C-alpha positions as protocol buffer text, in pm:
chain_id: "A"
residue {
  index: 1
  type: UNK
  ca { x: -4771 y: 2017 z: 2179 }
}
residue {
  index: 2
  type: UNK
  ca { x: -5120 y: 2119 z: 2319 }
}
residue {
  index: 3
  type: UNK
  ca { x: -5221 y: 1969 z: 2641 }
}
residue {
  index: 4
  type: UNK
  ca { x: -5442 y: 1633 z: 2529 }
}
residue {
  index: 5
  type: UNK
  ca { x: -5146 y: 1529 z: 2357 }
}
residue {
  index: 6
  type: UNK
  ca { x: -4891 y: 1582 z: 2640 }
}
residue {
  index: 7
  type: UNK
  ca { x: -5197 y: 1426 z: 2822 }
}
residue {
  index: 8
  type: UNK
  ca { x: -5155 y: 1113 z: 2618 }
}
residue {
  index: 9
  type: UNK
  ca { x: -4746 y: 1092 z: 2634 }
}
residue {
  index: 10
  type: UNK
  ca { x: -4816 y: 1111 z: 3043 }
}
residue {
  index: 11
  type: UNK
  ca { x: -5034 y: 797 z: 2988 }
}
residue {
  index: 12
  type: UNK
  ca { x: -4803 y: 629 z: 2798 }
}
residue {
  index: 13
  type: UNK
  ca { x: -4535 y: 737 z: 3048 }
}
residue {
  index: 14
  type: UNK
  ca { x: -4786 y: 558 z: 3297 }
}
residue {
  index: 15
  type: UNK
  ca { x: -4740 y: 258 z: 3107 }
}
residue {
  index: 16
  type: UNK
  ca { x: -4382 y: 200 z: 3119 }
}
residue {
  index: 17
  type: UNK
  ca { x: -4411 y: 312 z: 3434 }
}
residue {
  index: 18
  type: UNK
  ca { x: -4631 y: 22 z: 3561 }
}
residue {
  index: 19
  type: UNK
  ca { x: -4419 y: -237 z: 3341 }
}
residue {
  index: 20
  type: UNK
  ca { x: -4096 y: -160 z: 3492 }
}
residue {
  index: 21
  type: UNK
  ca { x: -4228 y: -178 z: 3813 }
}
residue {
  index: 22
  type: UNK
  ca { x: -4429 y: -499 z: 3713 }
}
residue {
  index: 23
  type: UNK
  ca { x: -4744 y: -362 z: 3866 }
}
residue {
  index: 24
  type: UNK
  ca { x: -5032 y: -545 z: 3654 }
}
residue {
  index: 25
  type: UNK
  ca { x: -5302 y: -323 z: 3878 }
}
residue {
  index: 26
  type: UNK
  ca { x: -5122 y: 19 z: 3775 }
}
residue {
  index: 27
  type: UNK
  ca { x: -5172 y: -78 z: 3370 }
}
residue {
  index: 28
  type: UNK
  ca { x: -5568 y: -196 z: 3445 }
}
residue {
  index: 29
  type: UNK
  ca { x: -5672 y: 184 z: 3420 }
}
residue {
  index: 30
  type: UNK
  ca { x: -5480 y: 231 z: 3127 }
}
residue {
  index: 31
  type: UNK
  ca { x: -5657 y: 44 z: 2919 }
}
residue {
  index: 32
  type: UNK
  ca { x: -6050 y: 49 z: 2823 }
}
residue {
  index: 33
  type: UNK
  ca { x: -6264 y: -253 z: 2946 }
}
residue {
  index: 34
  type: UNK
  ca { x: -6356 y: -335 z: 2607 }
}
residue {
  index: 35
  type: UNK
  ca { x: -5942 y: -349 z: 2430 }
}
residue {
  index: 36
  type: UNK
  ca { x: -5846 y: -542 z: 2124 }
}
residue {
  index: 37
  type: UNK
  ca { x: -5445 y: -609 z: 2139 }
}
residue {
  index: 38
  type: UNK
  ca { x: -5287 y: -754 z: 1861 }
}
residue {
  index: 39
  type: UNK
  ca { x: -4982 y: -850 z: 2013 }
}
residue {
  index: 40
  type: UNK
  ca { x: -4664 y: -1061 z: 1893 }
}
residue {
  index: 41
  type: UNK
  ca { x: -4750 y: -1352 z: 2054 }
}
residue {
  index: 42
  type: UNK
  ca { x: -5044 y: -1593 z: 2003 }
}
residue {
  index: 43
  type: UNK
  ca { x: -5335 y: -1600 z: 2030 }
}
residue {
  index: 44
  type: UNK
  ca { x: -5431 y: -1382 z: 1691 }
}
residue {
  index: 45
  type: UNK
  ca { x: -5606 y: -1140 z: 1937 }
}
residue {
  index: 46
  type: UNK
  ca { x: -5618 y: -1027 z: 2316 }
}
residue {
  index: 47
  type: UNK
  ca { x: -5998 y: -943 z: 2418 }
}
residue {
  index: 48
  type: UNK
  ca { x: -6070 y: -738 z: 2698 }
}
residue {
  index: 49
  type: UNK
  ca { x: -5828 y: -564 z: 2982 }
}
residue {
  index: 50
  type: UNK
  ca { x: -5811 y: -939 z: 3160 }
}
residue {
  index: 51
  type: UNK
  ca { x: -5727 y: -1040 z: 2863 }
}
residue {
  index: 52
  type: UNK
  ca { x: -5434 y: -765 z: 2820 }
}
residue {
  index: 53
  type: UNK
  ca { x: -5294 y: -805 z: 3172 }
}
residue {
  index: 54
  type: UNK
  ca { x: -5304 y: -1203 z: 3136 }
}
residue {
  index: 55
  type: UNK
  ca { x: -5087 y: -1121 z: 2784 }
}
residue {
  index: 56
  type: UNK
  ca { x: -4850 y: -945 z: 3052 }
}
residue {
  index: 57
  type: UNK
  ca { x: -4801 y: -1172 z: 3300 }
}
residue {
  index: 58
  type: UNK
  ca { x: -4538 y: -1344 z: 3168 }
}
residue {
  index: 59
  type: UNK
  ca { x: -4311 y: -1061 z: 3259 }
}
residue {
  index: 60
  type: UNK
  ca { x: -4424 y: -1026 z: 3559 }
}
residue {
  index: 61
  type: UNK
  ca { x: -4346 y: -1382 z: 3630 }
}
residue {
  index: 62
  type: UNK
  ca { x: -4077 y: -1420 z: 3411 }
}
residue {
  index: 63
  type: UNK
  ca { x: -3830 y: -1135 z: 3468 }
}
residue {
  index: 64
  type: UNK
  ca { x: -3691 y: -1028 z: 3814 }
}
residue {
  index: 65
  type: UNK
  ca { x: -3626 y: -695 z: 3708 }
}
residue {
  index: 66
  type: UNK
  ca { x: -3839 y: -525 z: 3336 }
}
residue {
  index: 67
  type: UNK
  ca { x: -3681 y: -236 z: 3161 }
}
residue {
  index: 68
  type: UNK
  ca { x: -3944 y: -132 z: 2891 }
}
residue {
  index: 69
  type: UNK
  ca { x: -3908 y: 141 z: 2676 }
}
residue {
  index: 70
  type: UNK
  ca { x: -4119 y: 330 z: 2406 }
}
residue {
  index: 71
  type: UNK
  ca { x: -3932 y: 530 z: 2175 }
}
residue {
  index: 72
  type: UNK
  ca { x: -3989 y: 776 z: 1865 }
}
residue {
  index: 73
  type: UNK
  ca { x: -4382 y: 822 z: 1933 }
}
residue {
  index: 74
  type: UNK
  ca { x: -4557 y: 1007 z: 1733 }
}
residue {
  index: 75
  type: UNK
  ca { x: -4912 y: 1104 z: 1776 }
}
residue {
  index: 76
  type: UNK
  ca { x: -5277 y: 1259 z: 1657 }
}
residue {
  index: 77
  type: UNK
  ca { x: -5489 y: 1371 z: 1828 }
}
residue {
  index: 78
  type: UNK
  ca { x: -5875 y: 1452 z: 1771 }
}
residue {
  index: 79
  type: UNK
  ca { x: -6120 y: 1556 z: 2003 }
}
residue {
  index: 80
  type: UNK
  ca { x: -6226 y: 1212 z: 2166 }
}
residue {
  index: 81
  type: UNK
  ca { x: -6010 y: 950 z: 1947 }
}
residue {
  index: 82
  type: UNK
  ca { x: -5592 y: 966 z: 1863 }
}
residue {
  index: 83
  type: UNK
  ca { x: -5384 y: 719 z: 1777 }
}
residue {
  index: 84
  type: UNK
  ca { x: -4980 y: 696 z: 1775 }
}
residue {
  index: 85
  type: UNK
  ca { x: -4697 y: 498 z: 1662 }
}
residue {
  index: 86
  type: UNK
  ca { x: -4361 y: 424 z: 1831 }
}
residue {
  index: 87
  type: UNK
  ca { x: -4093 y: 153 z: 1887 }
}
residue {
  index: 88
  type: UNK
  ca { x: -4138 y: -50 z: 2185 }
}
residue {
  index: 89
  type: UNK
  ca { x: -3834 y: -290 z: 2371 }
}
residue {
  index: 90
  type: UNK
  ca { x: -3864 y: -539 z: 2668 }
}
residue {
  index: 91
  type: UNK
  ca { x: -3583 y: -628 z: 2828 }
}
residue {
  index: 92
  type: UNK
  ca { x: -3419 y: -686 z: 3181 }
}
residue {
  index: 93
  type: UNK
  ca { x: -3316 y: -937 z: 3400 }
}
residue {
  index: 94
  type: UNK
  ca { x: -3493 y: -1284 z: 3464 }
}
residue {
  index: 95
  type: UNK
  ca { x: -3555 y: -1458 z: 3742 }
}
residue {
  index: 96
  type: UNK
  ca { x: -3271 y: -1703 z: 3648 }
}
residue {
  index: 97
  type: UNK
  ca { x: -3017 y: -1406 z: 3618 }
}
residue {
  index: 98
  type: UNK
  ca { x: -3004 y: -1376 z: 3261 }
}
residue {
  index: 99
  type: UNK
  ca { x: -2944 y: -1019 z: 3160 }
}
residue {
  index: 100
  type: UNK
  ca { x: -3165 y: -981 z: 2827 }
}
residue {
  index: 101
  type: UNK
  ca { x: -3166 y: -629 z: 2576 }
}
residue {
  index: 102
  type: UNK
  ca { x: -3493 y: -798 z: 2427 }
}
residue {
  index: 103
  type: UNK
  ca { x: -3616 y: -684 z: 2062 }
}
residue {
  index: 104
  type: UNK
  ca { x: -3754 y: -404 z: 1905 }
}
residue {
  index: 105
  type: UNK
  ca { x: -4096 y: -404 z: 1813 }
}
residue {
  index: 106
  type: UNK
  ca { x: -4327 y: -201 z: 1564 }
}
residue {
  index: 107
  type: UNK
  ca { x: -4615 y: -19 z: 1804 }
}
residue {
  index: 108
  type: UNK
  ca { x: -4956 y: 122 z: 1712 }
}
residue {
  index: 109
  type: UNK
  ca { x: -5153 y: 275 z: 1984 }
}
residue {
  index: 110
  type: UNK
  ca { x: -5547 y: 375 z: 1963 }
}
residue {
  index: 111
  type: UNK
  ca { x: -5705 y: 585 z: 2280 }
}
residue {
  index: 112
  type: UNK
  ca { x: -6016 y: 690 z: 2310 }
}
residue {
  index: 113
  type: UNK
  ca { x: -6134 y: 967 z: 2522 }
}
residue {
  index: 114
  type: UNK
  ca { x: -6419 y: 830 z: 2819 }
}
residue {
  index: 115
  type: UNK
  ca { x: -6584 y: 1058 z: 3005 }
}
residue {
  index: 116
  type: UNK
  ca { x: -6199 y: 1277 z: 3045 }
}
residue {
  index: 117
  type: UNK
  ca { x: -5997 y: 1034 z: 3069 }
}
residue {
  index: 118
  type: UNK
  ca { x: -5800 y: 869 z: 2751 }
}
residue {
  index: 119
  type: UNK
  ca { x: -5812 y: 512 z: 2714 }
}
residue {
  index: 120
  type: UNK
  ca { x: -5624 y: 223 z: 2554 }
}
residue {
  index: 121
  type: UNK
  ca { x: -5892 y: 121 z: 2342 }
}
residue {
  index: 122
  type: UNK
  ca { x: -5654 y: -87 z: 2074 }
}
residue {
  index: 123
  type: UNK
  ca { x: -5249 y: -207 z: 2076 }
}
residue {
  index: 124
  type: UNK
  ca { x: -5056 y: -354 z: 1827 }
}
residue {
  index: 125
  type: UNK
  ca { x: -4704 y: -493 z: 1821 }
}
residue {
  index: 126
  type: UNK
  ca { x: -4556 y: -646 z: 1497 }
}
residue {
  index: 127
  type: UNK
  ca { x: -4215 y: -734 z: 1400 }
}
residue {
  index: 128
  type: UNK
  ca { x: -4105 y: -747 z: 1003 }
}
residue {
  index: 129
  type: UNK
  ca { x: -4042 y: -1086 z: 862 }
}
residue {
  index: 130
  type: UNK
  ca { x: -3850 y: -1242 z: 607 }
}
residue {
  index: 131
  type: UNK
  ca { x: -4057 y: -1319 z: 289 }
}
residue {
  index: 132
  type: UNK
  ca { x: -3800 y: -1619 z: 222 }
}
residue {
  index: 133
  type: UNK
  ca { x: -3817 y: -1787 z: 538 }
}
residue {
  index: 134
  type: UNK
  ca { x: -4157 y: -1667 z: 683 }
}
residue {
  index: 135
  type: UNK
  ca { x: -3968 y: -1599 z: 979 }
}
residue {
  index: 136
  type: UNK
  ca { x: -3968 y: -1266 z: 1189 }
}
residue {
  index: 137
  type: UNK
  ca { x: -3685 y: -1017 z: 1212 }
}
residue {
  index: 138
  type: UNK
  ca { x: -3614 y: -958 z: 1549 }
}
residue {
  index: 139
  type: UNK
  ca { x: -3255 y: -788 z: 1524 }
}
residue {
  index: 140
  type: UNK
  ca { x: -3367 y: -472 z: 1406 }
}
residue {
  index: 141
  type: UNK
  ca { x: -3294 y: -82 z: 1592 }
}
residue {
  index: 142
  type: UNK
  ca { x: -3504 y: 203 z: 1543 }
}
């Protein structure tokens, strides 16, 4: 692993980091001003890092305790662009005391590399559906 990529794992590390701690203002650096997120839940896109960390709030709101995990990445790298895939899962505890394993989702992750520092520039979390009942699948395990 050369060091932009172990770079990149450390900012993805970063990320799960700020979830689990439920710290919207440790993701804003994360991610570049200017991120598209295609993300399970409507709208059809997320515009912009307000945007992004309004998309999160409802965890931080929601859940009295987040355990989020990315698992299985895989990445490339180029000089000033890489992109990676992974498995992503939110779960924890909400505020009501509900105790929730949450879902596995699909992950796509775009960075781009501004002025040293990689960026979020694009996310994208999917779940397979059923072509019978147009529904998702949402019991799935990497």
């Amino acid at each position: 692993m050369g060091n932009e990529e172990a770079e990149i794992r450390r900012h993805i590390e970063k990320l799960v980091e700020g979830l689990n701690a439920k710290d919207p203002e440790a993701l804003r650096p994360l991610y570049a001003p200017d991120i598209v997120s295609f993300d399970v839940q409507p709208p059809l896109q997320h515009v912009g890092v307000e945007a992004k960390l309004k998309n999160w709030e409802p965890v931080f709101t929601g859940f009295e305790t987040v355990a989020y995990e990315v698992r299985d990445l895989t990445l490339t790298v180029g000089d000033d662009l890489a992109f990676g895939h992974a498995f992503a899962r939110l779960g924890g505890t909400l505020k009501d005391g509900t105790v929730i394993d949450g879902m596995w989702v699909r992950i796509t992750y775009c960075l781009r590399k501004t002025r040293g520092t990689w960026l979020i520039t694009h996310d994208q979390a999917s779940v397979p559906f059923d072509i019978a009942t147009g529904k998702g699948v949402v019991d799935l395990e990497p």
